[in-house]
Short mmCIF file of C-alpha atoms and ligand atoms in Angstrom, two decimals:
data_model
loop_
_atom_site.label_atom_id
_atom_site.label_comp_id
_atom_site.label_asym_id
_atom_site.label_seq_id
_atom_site.Cartn_x
_atom_site.Cartn_y
_atom_site.Cartn_z
CA MET A 706 0.00 0.00 0.00
CA SER A 707 1.36 3.44 -0.91
CA HIS A 708 2.42 5.53 2.04
CA LYS A 709 1.90 8.93 0.48
CA ILE A 710 -1.19 10.29 -1.15
CA SER A 711 -1.26 13.05 -3.70
CA ARG A 712 -3.55 16.04 -3.72
CA ARG A 713 -5.46 14.49 -6.61
CA ASP A 714 -5.97 11.27 -4.67
CA PHE A 715 -7.99 13.20 -2.10
CA LEU A 716 -10.68 13.16 -4.76
CA ILE A 717 -11.11 9.41 -4.56
CA SER A 718 -11.68 9.31 -0.82
CA ALA A 719 -14.78 7.31 -0.17
CA GLY A 720 -16.92 9.84 1.61
CA GLY A 721 -15.81 13.26 0.52
CA VAL A 722 -13.16 15.90 0.34
CA THR A 723 -12.72 19.57 1.18
CA PHE A 724 -10.44 21.92 -0.72
CA LEU A 725 -9.17 24.76 1.39
CA ALA A 726 -8.21 28.25 0.32
CA LEU A 727 -6.86 28.65 3.86
CA THR A 728 -3.09 28.81 4.27
CA PRO A 729 -1.21 27.45 7.28
CA ILE A 730 0.79 30.28 8.86
CA ALA A 731 1.77 28.75 12.19
CA ARG A 732 1.16 25.55 14.08
CA GLY A 733 -2.62 25.10 14.13
CA LEU A 734 -3.38 28.52 12.67
CA PHE A 735 -4.69 29.16 9.15
CA ALA A 736 -5.19 32.45 7.30
CA ALA A 737 -7.98 33.33 4.87
CA PRO A 738 -7.10 34.57 1.35
CA GLU A 739 -5.93 38.16 1.29
CA ALA A 740 -8.91 39.06 -0.88
CA ALA A 741 -11.17 38.44 2.10
CA GLY A 742 -9.54 41.42 3.79
CA THR A 743 -7.04 41.88 6.55
CA GLY A 744 -9.82 41.91 9.10
CA MET A 745 -10.45 38.19 8.76
CA PRO A 746 -9.70 36.18 11.90
CA LEU A 747 -7.21 33.33 11.85
CA PHE A 748 -8.74 29.85 11.78
CA THR A 749 -7.95 27.64 14.78
CA ALA A 750 -9.78 24.64 13.30
CA VAL A 751 -10.32 24.32 9.56
CA PRO A 752 -13.69 22.98 8.36
CA TYR A 753 -14.53 19.49 9.63
CA ILE A 754 -17.52 17.24 9.13
CA GLN A 755 -19.69 15.98 11.95
CA PRO A 756 -22.70 13.64 11.96
CA GLY A 757 -25.21 16.08 13.42
CA SER A 758 -28.16 15.19 15.61
CA GLY A 759 -29.93 12.59 13.42
CA SER A 760 -30.29 9.04 14.73
CA LEU A 761 -32.71 7.08 12.54
CA LEU A 762 -32.24 6.74 8.76
CA ILE A 763 -35.05 8.82 7.32
CA PRO A 764 -34.97 9.59 3.57
CA GLY A 765 -35.16 13.32 2.95
CA LYS A 766 -34.50 14.15 6.60
CA GLU A 767 -30.77 13.52 6.74
CA GLU A 768 -28.65 16.12 8.52
CA MET A 769 -24.93 16.85 8.73
CA ILE A 770 -22.81 19.55 10.32
CA LEU A 771 -19.81 21.33 8.90
CA ALA A 772 -17.91 23.11 11.68
CA TRP A 773 -14.90 25.41 11.94
CA GLN A 774 -13.31 27.62 14.57
CA THR A 775 -11.59 30.99 14.59
CA GLU A 776 -9.95 33.46 16.87
CA ASN A 777 -12.26 35.85 18.66
CA LYS A 778 -12.89 38.31 15.82
CA ASP A 779 -16.03 38.85 13.74
CA ALA A 780 -16.32 37.72 10.13
CA ASP A 781 -19.18 37.43 7.68
CA PHE A 782 -19.51 33.72 6.88
CA LYS A 783 -21.95 32.25 4.38
CA PHE A 784 -22.54 28.57 3.69
CA VAL A 785 -24.30 27.18 0.62
CA TYR A 786 -24.94 23.54 -0.22
CA GLY A 787 -26.94 21.25 -2.47
CA LEU A 788 -26.93 18.05 -4.49
CA SER A 789 -24.81 19.60 -7.25
CA LYS A 790 -22.25 22.38 -7.52
CA LYS A 791 -25.11 24.73 -8.24
CA TYR A 792 -25.78 24.45 -4.47
CA GLY A 793 -29.19 26.13 -4.09
CA LYS A 794 -29.59 26.00 -0.31
CA THR A 795 -28.20 28.32 2.33
CA ALA A 796 -27.35 26.80 5.69
CA LYS A 797 -28.09 28.31 9.05
CA ILE A 798 -24.78 29.02 10.82
CA THR A 799 -24.62 29.05 14.61
CA ARG A 800 -21.76 30.70 16.46
CA ASN A 801 -20.76 29.90 20.04
CA THR A 802 -18.06 31.53 22.12
CA ARG A 803 -15.75 29.01 23.77
CA LEU A 804 -13.29 29.78 26.53
CA SER A 805 -10.12 27.77 25.96
CA GLY A 806 -7.53 28.31 28.66
CA ASP A 807 -6.51 31.96 28.27
CA ALA A 808 -7.90 32.14 24.73
CA VAL A 809 -11.38 32.80 23.41
CA ARG A 810 -12.50 30.87 20.34
CA LEU A 811 -15.51 31.24 18.10
CA ASN A 812 -17.03 27.88 17.19
CA TYR A 813 -19.11 27.91 14.00
CA ALA A 814 -21.45 25.15 12.85
CA ALA A 815 -23.37 25.09 9.56
CA LYS A 816 -26.33 22.72 9.48
CA LEU A 817 -27.06 20.82 6.27
CA GLU A 818 -30.58 19.41 6.51
CA ASN A 819 -33.46 17.68 4.73
CA LEU A 820 -31.06 15.62 2.61
CA PRO A 821 -31.50 12.24 0.91
CA LEU A 822 -29.60 9.20 2.21
CA GLY A 823 -26.47 7.86 0.51
CA THR A 824 -25.94 11.00 -1.56
CA LYS A 825 -23.06 13.35 -2.24
CA VAL A 826 -23.67 16.84 -0.90
CA PHE A 827 -21.64 19.73 -2.29
CA TYR A 828 -20.91 22.81 -0.25
CA LYS A 829 -19.01 26.08 -0.21
CA VAL A 830 -18.01 28.32 2.69
CA THR A 831 -17.24 31.99 2.10
CA GLY A 832 -15.78 34.51 4.52
CA ASN A 833 -16.23 38.21 3.79
CA GLY A 834 -17.37 37.22 0.29
CA VAL A 835 -14.33 35.08 -0.59
CA THR A 836 -14.35 31.27 -0.91
CA ILE A 837 -12.39 29.67 1.91
CA ALA A 838 -13.44 26.01 1.55
CA GLU A 839 -15.45 23.90 -0.84
CA GLY A 840 -15.99 20.23 -1.40
CA TYR A 841 -18.45 17.44 -0.84
CA THR A 842 -19.35 14.84 1.70
CA THR A 843 -21.72 11.87 1.64
CA THR A 844 -24.81 11.37 3.75
CA ARG A 845 -25.40 8.10 5.64
CA GLN A 846 -26.04 5.03 3.54
CA PRO A 847 -29.51 3.45 3.70
CA ARG A 848 -30.30 -0.15 4.66
CA GLY A 849 -29.09 -2.75 2.15
CA THR A 850 -25.89 -0.86 1.33
CA ARG A 851 -22.48 -2.34 2.05
CA VAL A 852 -20.48 0.04 4.22
CA ARG A 853 -16.95 0.33 5.61
CA PHE A 854 -15.96 1.97 8.86
CA ALA A 855 -12.79 2.36 10.89
CA ALA A 856 -12.80 2.01 14.68
CA ILE A 857 -9.97 3.73 16.56
CA GLY A 858 -9.31 4.03 20.27
CA ASP A 859 -7.19 5.92 22.77
CA ASN A 860 -5.79 7.98 20.01
CA ALA A 861 -5.15 11.70 19.87
CA CYS A 862 -1.87 12.28 21.65
CA GLN A 863 0.22 13.43 18.69
CA ASN A 864 2.79 10.63 18.78
CA GLU A 865 4.09 8.65 15.82
CA GLY A 866 1.70 5.71 16.32
CA ASN A 867 -1.30 8.02 16.50
CA ARG A 868 -0.39 9.81 13.28
CA ASN A 869 0.39 6.57 11.45
CA VAL A 870 -2.86 4.87 12.49
CA CYS A 871 -4.79 7.94 11.35
CA HIS A 872 -2.98 7.83 8.01
CA GLN A 873 -3.69 4.13 7.54
CA ALA A 874 -7.35 4.54 8.45
CA TYR A 875 -7.63 7.28 5.83
CA LEU A 876 -6.00 5.11 3.15
CA SER A 877 -8.68 2.47 3.74
CA HIS A 878 -11.34 4.98 2.54
CA PRO A 879 -13.92 4.41 5.27
CA ASP A 880 -17.44 5.79 4.96
CA PHE A 881 -17.13 7.00 8.55
CA VAL A 882 -15.00 6.64 11.67
CA VAL A 883 -16.02 5.50 15.14
CA SER A 884 -13.71 6.28 18.06
CA VAL A 885 -14.04 4.36 21.33
CA GLY A 886 -12.91 7.37 23.37
CA ASP A 887 -9.91 9.16 24.84
CA ASN A 888 -10.16 11.58 21.95
CA ALA A 889 -7.65 14.16 23.18
CA TYR A 890 -5.02 13.45 25.79
CA ASN A 891 -4.51 14.23 28.55
CA GLN A 892 -7.61 15.95 29.90
CA GLY A 893 -9.89 16.43 26.90
CA LEU A 894 -9.27 20.20 26.95
CA ASP A 895 -10.26 22.35 24.03
CA ALA A 896 -6.58 23.32 23.57
CA GLU A 897 -5.66 19.60 23.48
CA TYR A 898 -8.19 19.06 20.71
CA SER A 899 -6.38 21.82 18.79
CA LYS A 900 -2.91 20.37 19.37
CA TYR A 901 -3.53 16.63 19.19
CA PHE A 902 -6.85 15.96 17.49
CA PHE A 903 -7.44 18.49 14.72
CA MET A 904 -3.74 18.65 13.81
CA VAL A 905 -3.67 14.90 13.12
CA TYR A 906 -7.19 13.96 11.99
CA ASN A 907 -7.63 17.08 9.90
CA ALA A 908 -4.03 17.34 8.71
CA ASP A 909 -3.38 19.10 5.44
CA ALA A 910 -1.58 16.07 4.01
CA ALA A 911 -2.05 12.31 4.14
CA GLU A 912 1.36 11.00 5.13
CA PRO A 913 2.88 8.68 7.71
CA GLY A 914 4.19 10.72 10.60
CA VAL A 915 1.64 13.45 9.83
CA GLY A 916 -1.92 12.14 9.81
CA ALA A 917 -4.64 12.68 7.24
CA PRO A 918 -7.62 14.92 6.46
CA ILE A 919 -10.16 12.36 7.72
CA LEU A 920 -12.24 14.96 9.53
CA ARG A 921 -12.88 16.99 6.41
CA SER A 922 -13.85 13.89 4.43
CA VAL A 923 -16.19 11.72 6.49
CA PRO A 924 -18.19 11.90 9.75
CA TYR A 925 -16.41 11.02 12.99
CA TYR A 926 -18.47 9.50 15.82
CA THR A 927 -17.05 9.04 19.29
CA VAL A 928 -17.80 8.40 22.97
CA LEU A 929 -16.45 9.78 26.25
CA GLY A 930 -13.26 8.14 27.51
CA ASN A 931 -11.79 8.91 30.91
CA HIS A 932 -9.30 11.33 29.34
CA ASP A 933 -12.22 13.23 27.83
CA LEU A 934 -13.51 14.12 31.30
CA GLY A 935 -10.63 15.67 33.13
CA PHE A 936 -8.22 15.03 35.91
CA ASN A 937 -8.32 14.12 39.58
CA ASP A 938 -11.18 15.29 41.74
CA PRO A 939 -9.45 17.50 44.33
CA GLU A 940 -12.15 16.76 46.92
CA THR A 941 -12.26 12.98 46.75
CA LYS A 942 -8.73 12.51 45.34
CA ARG A 943 -10.24 10.08 42.85
CA GLY A 944 -9.08 10.17 39.27
CA TRP A 945 -10.77 10.72 35.93
CA VAL A 946 -14.21 11.51 37.24
CA VAL A 947 -14.73 15.27 37.13
CA ALA A 948 -14.16 18.12 34.69
CA ASP A 949 -12.66 21.02 36.63
CA PHE A 950 -13.27 24.36 34.92
CA ASP A 951 -11.26 26.23 37.55
CA SER A 952 -8.16 24.34 36.44
CA ASN A 953 -8.89 25.10 32.80
CA SER A 954 -11.82 26.93 31.23
CA GLY A 955 -11.48 24.70 28.14
CA ALA A 956 -12.52 21.48 29.89
CA LEU A 957 -14.86 18.98 28.19
CA GLY A 958 -13.92 19.79 24.61
CA TYR A 959 -15.99 16.73 23.62
CA TYR A 960 -19.22 18.63 24.26
CA THR A 961 -18.28 21.69 22.22
CA ASN A 962 -16.16 20.26 19.38
CA MET A 963 -18.44 17.31 18.55
CA TYR A 964 -21.95 17.39 17.04
CA LEU A 965 -23.38 13.92 17.63
CA PRO A 966 -26.86 12.36 17.59
CA ALA A 967 -29.26 13.82 20.14
CA ASN A 968 -31.48 10.89 21.07
CA GLY A 969 -29.97 9.94 24.45
CA PRO A 970 -31.55 10.81 27.79
CA ALA A 971 -31.62 14.63 28.06
CA ILE A 972 -30.17 14.19 31.53
CA PRO A 973 -28.34 10.85 31.76
CA PRO A 974 -28.84 8.79 34.94
CA SER A 975 -25.11 9.27 35.71
CA PRO A 976 -24.21 12.56 34.03
CA THR A 977 -20.70 13.89 33.48
CA ARG A 978 -19.60 15.72 36.63
CA ILE A 979 -18.42 19.31 36.40
CA ARG A 980 -17.08 21.81 38.91
CA GLY A 981 -15.78 25.36 38.79
CA SER A 982 -16.81 28.99 39.12
CA ALA A 983 -20.39 29.87 38.22
CA GLU A 984 -19.10 32.17 35.48
CA ARG A 985 -17.00 29.50 33.77
CA LEU A 986 -19.69 26.84 34.09
CA ALA A 987 -22.25 29.20 32.58
CA ALA A 988 -19.91 29.96 29.65
CA PHE A 989 -19.41 26.24 29.01
CA ARG A 990 -23.13 25.47 29.21
CA LYS A 991 -23.87 28.26 26.74
CA ALA A 992 -21.27 26.97 24.27
CA ALA A 993 -22.39 23.34 24.56
CA GLY A 994 -26.14 24.01 24.65
CA SER A 995 -28.26 20.87 24.94
CA ARG A 996 -25.28 18.74 23.90
CA PHE A 997 -24.25 18.84 27.57
CA PRO A 998 -25.00 16.49 29.24
CA GLN A 999 -27.19 14.69 26.67
CA MET A 1000 -24.42 13.76 24.20
CA ALA A 1001 -22.92 11.29 26.73
CA ASN A 1002 -25.19 8.56 25.32
CA TYR A 1003 -26.79 8.21 21.91
CA SER A 1004 -27.49 5.75 19.12
CA PHE A 1005 -27.59 5.90 15.35
CA ASP A 1006 -27.97 3.74 12.27
CA TYR A 1007 -25.66 3.50 9.28
CA GLY A 1008 -26.40 1.02 6.48
CA ASP A 1009 -27.47 -2.24 8.10
CA ILE A 1010 -25.85 -1.41 11.44
CA HIS A 1011 -27.28 0.05 14.63
CA PHE A 1012 -24.70 1.67 16.95
CA LEU A 1013 -25.39 2.23 20.64
CA CYS A 1014 -22.79 4.63 22.04
CA LEU A 1015 -22.47 4.74 25.82
CA ASP A 1016 -20.69 6.71 28.52
CA SER A 1017 -18.84 4.07 30.57
CA ASN A 1018 -16.89 6.37 32.89
CA LEU A 1019 -16.39 5.78 36.59
CA GLN A 1020 -19.37 7.89 37.67
CA VAL A 1021 -21.71 5.63 35.67
CA ASP A 1022 -23.95 3.37 37.79
CA THR A 1023 -24.64 0.32 35.64
CA THR A 1024 -27.08 -1.03 38.24
CA ASN A 1025 -29.31 1.99 37.57
CA VAL A 1026 -32.65 0.65 36.33
CA ALA A 1027 -33.45 3.74 34.21
CA TYR A 1028 -30.11 3.44 32.39
CA GLN A 1029 -30.65 -0.30 31.80
CA LYS A 1030 -34.17 0.35 30.48
CA TRP A 1031 -33.02 3.04 28.04
CA ILE A 1032 -30.42 0.61 26.68
CA ALA A 1033 -32.89 -2.30 26.45
CA ASP A 1034 -35.47 -0.13 24.69
CA ASP A 1035 -32.92 1.29 22.27
CA LEU A 1036 -31.78 -2.18 21.22
CA LYS A 1037 -35.34 -3.49 21.00
CA ASN A 1038 -36.57 -0.63 18.82
CA THR A 1039 -34.22 -1.14 15.89
CA ASP A 1040 -34.67 -3.47 12.92
CA ALA A 1041 -31.00 -3.29 11.92
CA THR A 1042 -29.28 -6.56 11.02
CA TRP A 1043 -26.18 -5.77 13.05
CA LYS A 1044 -25.94 -4.19 16.48
CA PHE A 1045 -22.73 -2.67 17.85
CA VAL A 1046 -22.16 -1.21 21.30
CA ILE A 1047 -19.45 1.45 21.45
CA LEU A 1048 -17.96 2.33 24.83
CA HIS A 1049 -14.59 3.07 26.41
CA HIS A 1050 -14.33 0.66 29.37
CA GLN A 1051 -14.53 -2.79 27.72
CA PRO A 1052 -16.23 -5.22 30.12
CA PHE A 1053 -13.88 -8.10 29.22
CA ASN A 1054 -10.42 -6.61 28.97
CA VAL A 1055 -7.69 -8.94 30.31
CA GLY A 1056 -4.94 -6.30 30.20
CA ASP A 1057 -3.34 -5.38 33.52
CA ALA A 1058 -3.80 -1.62 33.39
CA HIS A 1059 -7.62 -1.63 33.50
CA TYR A 1060 -8.75 -5.22 34.17
CA ARG A 1061 -10.51 -4.23 37.39
CA GLU A 1062 -12.86 -1.68 35.77
CA GLN A 1063 -15.58 -4.25 35.06
CA HIS A 1064 -18.71 -2.22 35.87
CA MET A 1065 -19.98 -2.41 32.25
CA ARG A 1066 -20.35 -6.19 32.70
CA MET A 1067 -23.65 -5.48 34.46
CA LEU A 1068 -25.10 -4.39 31.12
CA VAL A 1069 -23.93 -7.43 29.17
CA PRO A 1070 -27.12 -9.49 29.77
CA THR A 1071 -29.09 -6.50 28.40
CA PHE A 1072 -26.78 -6.37 25.37
CA GLU A 1073 -27.27 -10.12 24.83
CA ALA A 1074 -31.06 -9.92 25.16
CA GLY A 1075 -30.99 -7.02 22.69
CA GLY A 1076 -29.14 -9.04 20.05
CA VAL A 1077 -25.80 -7.19 20.15
CA ASP A 1078 -23.13 -8.66 17.84
CA PHE A 1079 -20.04 -6.66 18.86
CA VAL A 1080 -18.96 -4.55 21.82
CA LEU A 1081 -16.09 -2.26 20.81
CA GLY A 1082 -14.10 -0.71 23.62
CA GLY A 1083 -10.67 0.69 24.37
CA HIS A 1084 -9.05 2.09 27.55
CA GLU A 1085 -6.43 -0.69 27.58
CA HIS A 1086 -3.91 0.25 24.89
CA ILE A 1087 -3.89 -3.10 23.11
CA TYR A 1088 -5.80 -5.02 20.48
CA GLN A 1089 -7.81 -7.88 21.98
CA ARG A 1090 -10.51 -10.08 20.41
CA SER A 1091 -12.61 -12.39 22.55
CA MET A 1092 -14.22 -15.63 21.57
CA PRO A 1093 -17.97 -15.22 21.24
CA LEU A 1094 -19.24 -15.30 24.81
CA ARG A 1095 -22.25 -14.98 27.04
CA PHE A 1096 -22.02 -13.76 30.61
CA ALA A 1097 -24.28 -13.97 33.65
CA PRO A 1098 -23.16 -11.81 36.60
CA ASP A 1099 -23.31 -13.53 39.99
CA GLY A 1100 -24.76 -10.25 41.28
CA PRO A 1101 -23.87 -6.56 41.10
CA GLY A 1102 -20.42 -7.18 42.58
CA LYS A 1103 -18.71 -3.82 42.88
CA ALA A 1104 -20.49 -2.37 39.83
CA ALA A 1105 -22.11 0.38 41.94
CA ASP A 1106 -18.89 1.43 43.72
CA LEU A 1107 -18.90 4.70 41.82
CA TYR A 1108 -15.67 6.59 41.12
CA GLN A 1109 -13.62 3.51 42.07
CA GLU A 1110 -11.34 1.67 39.68
CA GLU A 1111 -11.98 -1.56 41.62
CA ARG A 1112 -15.33 -2.49 40.02
CA LEU A 1113 -15.09 -6.29 39.84
CA VAL A 1114 -18.19 -8.11 38.61
CA PRO A 1115 -17.67 -11.90 38.79
CA GLY A 1116 -20.01 -14.21 36.92
CA LYS A 1117 -20.52 -17.26 34.76
CA PHE A 1118 -19.03 -17.39 31.27
CA THR A 1119 -20.43 -19.47 28.41
CA ILE A 1120 -17.82 -19.48 25.67
CA ASP A 1121 -18.21 -20.48 22.00
CA ARG A 1122 -14.90 -22.20 21.28
CA GLU A 1123 -15.97 -23.46 17.84
CA PHE A 1124 -16.21 -20.06 16.14
CA ASP A 1125 -12.98 -19.43 14.23
CA GLY A 1126 -13.97 -16.57 11.94
CA GLN A 1127 -12.87 -18.58 8.90
CA ASN A 1128 -14.94 -21.75 8.54
CA LYS A 1129 -17.18 -21.43 11.60
CA THR A 1130 -18.54 -17.95 11.18
CA VAL A 1131 -21.82 -17.82 13.15
CA PRO A 1132 -20.91 -16.71 16.69
CA LYS A 1133 -22.84 -17.95 19.70
CA GLY A 1134 -22.46 -14.86 21.82
CA ILE A 1135 -21.03 -11.37 21.59
CA LEU A 1136 -17.57 -10.64 20.20
CA HIS A 1137 -15.87 -8.27 22.63
CA ILE A 1138 -13.11 -6.18 21.09
CA VAL A 1139 -10.52 -3.91 22.70
CA THR A 1140 -9.21 -1.58 20.01
CA GLY A 1141 -7.29 0.78 22.26
CA ALA A 1142 -3.98 0.69 20.39
CA GLY A 1143 -4.85 3.74 18.29
CA GLY A 1144 -2.01 5.98 19.38
CA GLN A 1145 -1.24 6.35 23.08
CA ASN A 1146 1.67 4.40 24.64
CA LEU A 1147 1.02 0.66 24.48
CA HIS A 1148 0.18 -1.49 27.51
CA ASP A 1149 0.88 -5.14 28.40
CA LYS A 1150 3.86 -5.85 26.16
CA GLN A 1151 4.36 -9.21 27.93
CA MET A 1152 0.92 -10.36 26.76
CA ASN A 1153 1.69 -10.02 23.06
CA ASN A 1154 0.71 -13.29 21.33
CA ASN A 1155 1.17 -15.04 24.69
CA PRO A 1156 -2.07 -16.86 25.68
CA ALA A 1157 -0.62 -18.03 29.02
CA GLU A 1158 -0.98 -14.39 30.16
CA TRP A 1159 -4.58 -13.91 29.03
CA THR A 1160 -6.53 -15.25 32.03
CA HIS A 1161 -7.21 -14.01 35.55
CA GLN A 1162 -7.70 -15.89 38.76
CA ARG A 1163 -10.68 -13.62 39.57
CA ASP A 1164 -12.41 -15.02 36.47
CA ASN A 1165 -11.46 -18.59 37.42
CA HIS A 1166 -8.88 -18.47 34.64
CA GLU A 1167 -11.60 -18.60 31.99
CA ALA A 1168 -9.76 -18.52 28.65
CA TYR A 1169 -11.99 -16.34 26.48
CA VAL A 1170 -9.43 -14.39 24.44
CA SER A 1171 -8.69 -15.47 20.86
CA LYS A 1172 -6.13 -12.87 19.91
CA LEU A 1173 -4.14 -10.18 21.70
CA VAL A 1174 -1.56 -7.95 20.02
CA SER A 1175 0.21 -5.39 22.19
CA ASP A 1176 3.49 -4.75 20.35
CA ARG A 1177 2.16 -2.27 17.80
CA HIS A 1178 -0.44 0.40 17.17
CA SER A 1179 -3.50 -0.60 15.19
CA TYR A 1180 -7.13 0.09 14.33
CA SER A 1181 -10.15 -2.01 13.34
CA LEU A 1182 -11.67 -1.96 9.87
CA PHE A 1183 -15.19 -3.30 9.34
CA ASP A 1184 -16.75 -4.17 5.97
CA VAL A 1185 -20.41 -4.78 6.61
CA GLY A 1186 -22.99 -6.28 4.28
CA ASP A 1187 -26.52 -7.28 5.11
CA GLU A 1188 -25.76 -10.90 6.08
CA GLU A 1189 -22.00 -11.01 6.58
CA LEU A 1190 -19.19 -8.79 7.75
CA THR A 1191 -15.42 -8.84 7.86
CA MET A 1192 -13.34 -7.32 10.63
CA THR A 1193 -9.67 -6.68 9.91
CA GLN A 1194 -7.19 -5.34 12.45
CA VAL A 1195 -4.64 -3.19 10.63
CA ASP A 1196 -1.37 -2.03 12.16
CA GLN A 1197 0.24 1.40 11.87
CA HIS A 1198 2.16 0.35 8.77
CA GLY A 1199 -0.83 -1.09 6.94
CA ASN A 1200 -0.25 -4.79 7.75
CA ASP A 1201 -3.25 -6.97 8.55
CA ILE A 1202 -2.72 -8.56 11.97
CA ASP A 1203 -6.09 -10.26 12.42
CA ARG A 1204 -9.14 -10.95 10.29
CA ILE A 1205 -12.45 -12.66 10.96
CA ARG A 1206 -15.59 -13.16 8.97
CA VAL A 1207 -18.95 -13.21 10.73
CA THR A 1208 -22.19 -14.39 9.17
CA LYS A 1209 -25.77 -14.37 10.35
CA VAL A 1210 -26.67 -17.83 9.05
FE1 FE2 B 2049 -8.84 5.37 28.79
#
């Protein structure tokens, strides 16, 4: 596979492309064409595509968001779009002021709406009357359409592995990307999104060691990892549970940089915790709008797949009946062939760093009853694939010990040891995947291809792991048809390190 991609090759990206008239002038800063006037602000995030609030696939009602960010200076932006380069529609642009450390940013979002499914949409952004970006993207594919997506975890930290995985994911031409969380290390701050996320996933070139312009080509879905929340709670001394706006006004960048489906509980049973001065909290709430705290949980369809995206952080009480019911109802109310759960804290991770955070196991019987095929998680910085399994908790265990990392949930495993993903392709149980090797420093080197290390005494040494690779960065690539799918794990250099085929019958 070629390691570099030319400007022209951007055109053959699966989902879309954006051509920029913006010029990089410093790290993370872009200038508008001189013709737009010297009064134009510098761009702190060049245009990027987001899914928008739609959940169900409704022909003619499809929505997408194109967002960008500037320094705190006014400009006259206009956004036109349509099904051809004649455009024809003008988008409503919202502008929110975001505090980001000592800086103030203006976050713009143009809403493309009432679109058909599976269709190219062309758009053009002008600033002070001059074109600054134009291109196209593709709306979600309807049922019956084969789709490809990349799943990446524990990623944006701006190291070599992170940039290479991003580059490889781009070369695979996915229709969309799903991240399993830890979007911007180390605290999910707005400034960290600028430095580590946008710089890599919306890079101006597609090259190893750089990244790729994924964000300006296809939608990027994600969930909240622990590093998206913040740092230690100074009151309880417990880690990764609270966003502290006194420490940094740019906390919880997830809720202001992302525009994700809006069908989760308006107030989740275990919402993201925040603290800080009234003034800073009010500024954040104004910038996030209803996205906070609702965007912690949501679901959406794409092709023949239903995705249920959950907040799995340490404040989440998985014994909460309201939370369990929302999940059960969501899974029951879809007619999709395939059902994926996306979360950060994988219930069945055998890696040493996060083995004890098992609270999401309490939801596994609900996932099973709802017909879930895959649970994709991260947190542990490895690639791990389980055998198909079913799990019955002995009881709640320590699932309700909120804010604790010791959340053991023992139970009974029923493991399908016949499935091999080659000849035996109908799994009896859920395939649990850890795809947390997307960039951050790797964990568990001693476990690499070493099955003797893959069991725990606290699980009675149940051997439920088929594959574990911890010596390289990687991401997961899914090709999904209506009755069969292929999952390929691809390393940072483009080598396939695991592949399974799954069929319904
Ligand atoms: Fe994590």
